[in-house]
Short mmCIF file of C-alpha atoms in Angstrom, two decimals:
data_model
loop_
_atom_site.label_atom_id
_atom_site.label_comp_id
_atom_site.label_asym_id
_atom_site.label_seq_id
_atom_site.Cartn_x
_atom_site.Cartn_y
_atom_site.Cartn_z
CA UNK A 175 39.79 -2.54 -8.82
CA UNK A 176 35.60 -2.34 -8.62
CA UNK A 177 34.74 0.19 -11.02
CA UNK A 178 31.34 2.17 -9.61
CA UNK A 179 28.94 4.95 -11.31
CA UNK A 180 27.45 7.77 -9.38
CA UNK A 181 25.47 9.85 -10.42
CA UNK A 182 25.74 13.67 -9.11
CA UNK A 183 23.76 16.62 -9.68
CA UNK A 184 26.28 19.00 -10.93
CA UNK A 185 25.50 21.69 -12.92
CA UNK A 186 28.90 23.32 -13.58
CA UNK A 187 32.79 23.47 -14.17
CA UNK A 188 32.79 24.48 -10.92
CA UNK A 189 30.92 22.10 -9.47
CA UNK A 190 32.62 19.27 -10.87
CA UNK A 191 35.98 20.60 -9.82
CA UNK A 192 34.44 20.54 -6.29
CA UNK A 193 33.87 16.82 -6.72
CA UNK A 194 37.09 16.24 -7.81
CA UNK A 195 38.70 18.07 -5.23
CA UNK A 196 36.33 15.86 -2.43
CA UNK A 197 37.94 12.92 -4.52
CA UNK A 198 41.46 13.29 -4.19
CA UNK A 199 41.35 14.11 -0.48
CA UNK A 200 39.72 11.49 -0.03
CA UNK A 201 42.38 9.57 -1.79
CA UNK A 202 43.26 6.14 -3.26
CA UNK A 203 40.47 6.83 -6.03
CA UNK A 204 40.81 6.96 -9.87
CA UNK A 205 37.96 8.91 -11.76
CA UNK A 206 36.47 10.39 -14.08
CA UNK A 207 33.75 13.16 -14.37
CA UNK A 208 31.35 13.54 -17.05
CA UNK A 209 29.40 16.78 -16.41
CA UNK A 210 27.28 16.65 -19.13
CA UNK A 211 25.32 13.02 -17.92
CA UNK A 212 26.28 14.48 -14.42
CA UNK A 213 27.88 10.63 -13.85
CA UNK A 214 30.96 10.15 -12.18
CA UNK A 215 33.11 6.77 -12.29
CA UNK A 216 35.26 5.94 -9.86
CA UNK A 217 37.63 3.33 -9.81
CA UNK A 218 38.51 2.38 -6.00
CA UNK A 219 38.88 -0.29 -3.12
CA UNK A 220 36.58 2.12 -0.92
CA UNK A 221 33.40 1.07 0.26
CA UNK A 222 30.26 1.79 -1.96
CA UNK A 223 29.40 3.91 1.25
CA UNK A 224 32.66 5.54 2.14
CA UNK A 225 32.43 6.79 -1.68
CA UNK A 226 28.86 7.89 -1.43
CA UNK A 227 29.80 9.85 1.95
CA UNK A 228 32.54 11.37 0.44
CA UNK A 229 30.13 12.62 -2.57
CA UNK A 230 27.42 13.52 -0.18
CA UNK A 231 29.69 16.03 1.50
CA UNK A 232 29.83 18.39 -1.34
CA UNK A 233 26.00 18.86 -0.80
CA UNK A 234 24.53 17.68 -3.96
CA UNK A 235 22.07 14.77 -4.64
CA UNK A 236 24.18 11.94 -5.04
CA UNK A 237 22.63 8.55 -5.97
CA UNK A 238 24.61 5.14 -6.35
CA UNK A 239 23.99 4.08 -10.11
CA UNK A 240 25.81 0.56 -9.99
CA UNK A 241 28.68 -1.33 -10.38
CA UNK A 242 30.33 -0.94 -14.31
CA UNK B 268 17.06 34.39 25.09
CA UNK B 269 20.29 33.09 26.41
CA UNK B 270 22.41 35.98 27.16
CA UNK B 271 25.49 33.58 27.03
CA UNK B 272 25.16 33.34 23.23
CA UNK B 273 27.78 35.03 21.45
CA UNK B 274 26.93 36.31 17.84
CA UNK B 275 29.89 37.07 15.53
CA UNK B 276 30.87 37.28 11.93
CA UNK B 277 33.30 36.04 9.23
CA UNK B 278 34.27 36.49 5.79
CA UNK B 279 35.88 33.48 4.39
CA UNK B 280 37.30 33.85 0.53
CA UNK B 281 35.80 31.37 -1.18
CA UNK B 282 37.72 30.15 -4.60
CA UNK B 283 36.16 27.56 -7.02
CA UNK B 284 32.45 28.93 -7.18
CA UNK B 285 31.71 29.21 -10.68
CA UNK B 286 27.73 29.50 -10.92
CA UNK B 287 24.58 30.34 -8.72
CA UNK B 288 24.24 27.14 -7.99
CA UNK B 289 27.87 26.17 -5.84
CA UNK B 290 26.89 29.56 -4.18
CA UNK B 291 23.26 28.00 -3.69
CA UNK B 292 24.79 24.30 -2.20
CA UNK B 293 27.13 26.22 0.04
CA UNK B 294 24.08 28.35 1.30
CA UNK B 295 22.49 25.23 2.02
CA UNK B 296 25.33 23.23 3.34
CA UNK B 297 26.66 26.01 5.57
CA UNK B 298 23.53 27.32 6.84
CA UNK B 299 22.42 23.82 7.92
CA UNK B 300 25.90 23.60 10.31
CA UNK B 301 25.09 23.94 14.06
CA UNK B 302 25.70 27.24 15.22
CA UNK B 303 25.36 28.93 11.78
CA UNK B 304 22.72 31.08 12.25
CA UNK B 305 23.23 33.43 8.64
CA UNK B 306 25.04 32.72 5.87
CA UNK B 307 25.36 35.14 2.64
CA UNK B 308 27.63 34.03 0.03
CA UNK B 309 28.73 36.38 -2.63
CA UNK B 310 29.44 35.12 -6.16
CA UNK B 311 30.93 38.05 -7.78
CA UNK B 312 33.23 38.91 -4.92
CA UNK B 313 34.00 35.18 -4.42
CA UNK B 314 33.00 35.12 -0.37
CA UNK B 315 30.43 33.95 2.36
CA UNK B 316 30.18 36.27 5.01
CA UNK B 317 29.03 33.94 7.98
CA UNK B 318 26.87 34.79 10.86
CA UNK B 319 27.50 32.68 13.83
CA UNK B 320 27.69 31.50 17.29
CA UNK B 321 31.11 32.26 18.80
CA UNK B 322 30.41 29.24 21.71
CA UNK B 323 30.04 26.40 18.80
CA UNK B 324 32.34 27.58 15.77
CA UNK B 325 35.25 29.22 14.86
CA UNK B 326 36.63 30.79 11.81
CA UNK B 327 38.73 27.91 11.21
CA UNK B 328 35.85 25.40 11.56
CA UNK B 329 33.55 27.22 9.61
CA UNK B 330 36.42 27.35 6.86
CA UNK B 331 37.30 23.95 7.58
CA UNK B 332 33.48 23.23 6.39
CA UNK B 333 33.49 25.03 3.22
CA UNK B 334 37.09 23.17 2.24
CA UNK B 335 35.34 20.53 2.78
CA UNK B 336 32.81 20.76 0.30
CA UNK B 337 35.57 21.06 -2.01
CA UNK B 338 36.01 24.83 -2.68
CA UNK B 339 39.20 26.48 -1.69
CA UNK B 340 38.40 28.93 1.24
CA UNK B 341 41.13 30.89 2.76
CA UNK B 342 40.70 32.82 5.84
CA UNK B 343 41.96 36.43 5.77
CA UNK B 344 41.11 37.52 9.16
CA UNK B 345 41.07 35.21 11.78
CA UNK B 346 40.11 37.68 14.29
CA UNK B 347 37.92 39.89 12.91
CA UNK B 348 36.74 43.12 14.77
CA UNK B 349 33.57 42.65 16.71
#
């Protein structure tokens, strides 16, 4: 499966968990969040753009690092 | 003003906030949806307390928001006394 970095401005537990939770109802994503670099991986068949929407809707600055 | 508009209130429990700053986004996020005209969120009592118009949202919708975000929100009172 593509493997692609994000990186999203969260500044707590909390807000982490709220990416998570975006995530999994989203569904058929792996990932992992690493809140201190504020990057999340995500390992998916989604769109670059259905993954950046689904980011986007917690309401922090998301920006598409690349492809790892 | 439009004397159709109908202004009413909610408090929506709001689980998952941990800092100033998911109380800050959902501010933001909420206060930008249509027919949101106030929105106070409270970090210590774990709430937003939502000023809106009754013609474009509902409780549920306005809950259905904030879940969306990714913060649990439960609705105690769906009908809420004027």
């Amino acid at each position: 499966m593509p493997k692609h970095e994000f990186s999203v401005d969260m500044t707590c537990e909390g807000c982490a968990e709220a990416v998570s939770r975006v995530l999994n109802k989203l569904g058929g994503v792996q990932f992992s969040v690493d809140l201190p670099s504020k990057k999340v991986c995500i390992d998916s068949e989604h769109s670059v753009d259905t993954l950046l929407a689904t980011l986007n809707k917690t309401g922090k600055a998301v920006s598409y690092v690349g492809p790892k | 003003m439009d004397a159709s508009i109908n202004m009413n209130s909610v408090t929506i429990s709001v689980e998952g906030m941990t800092c100033n700053s998911c109380v800050w986004t959902i501010e933001k996020h909420i206060g930008s949806v249509n027919g949101v005209h106030h929105v106070k969120v409270s970090l210590e009592e774990k709430s937003a307390t939502i000023i809106y118009d009754s013609k474009l949202q509902t409780p549920k919708t306005l809950q259905e928001a904030i879940d969306d975000m990714g913060f649990d929100a439960i609705l105690h009172n769906p009908n809420p006394l004027p």
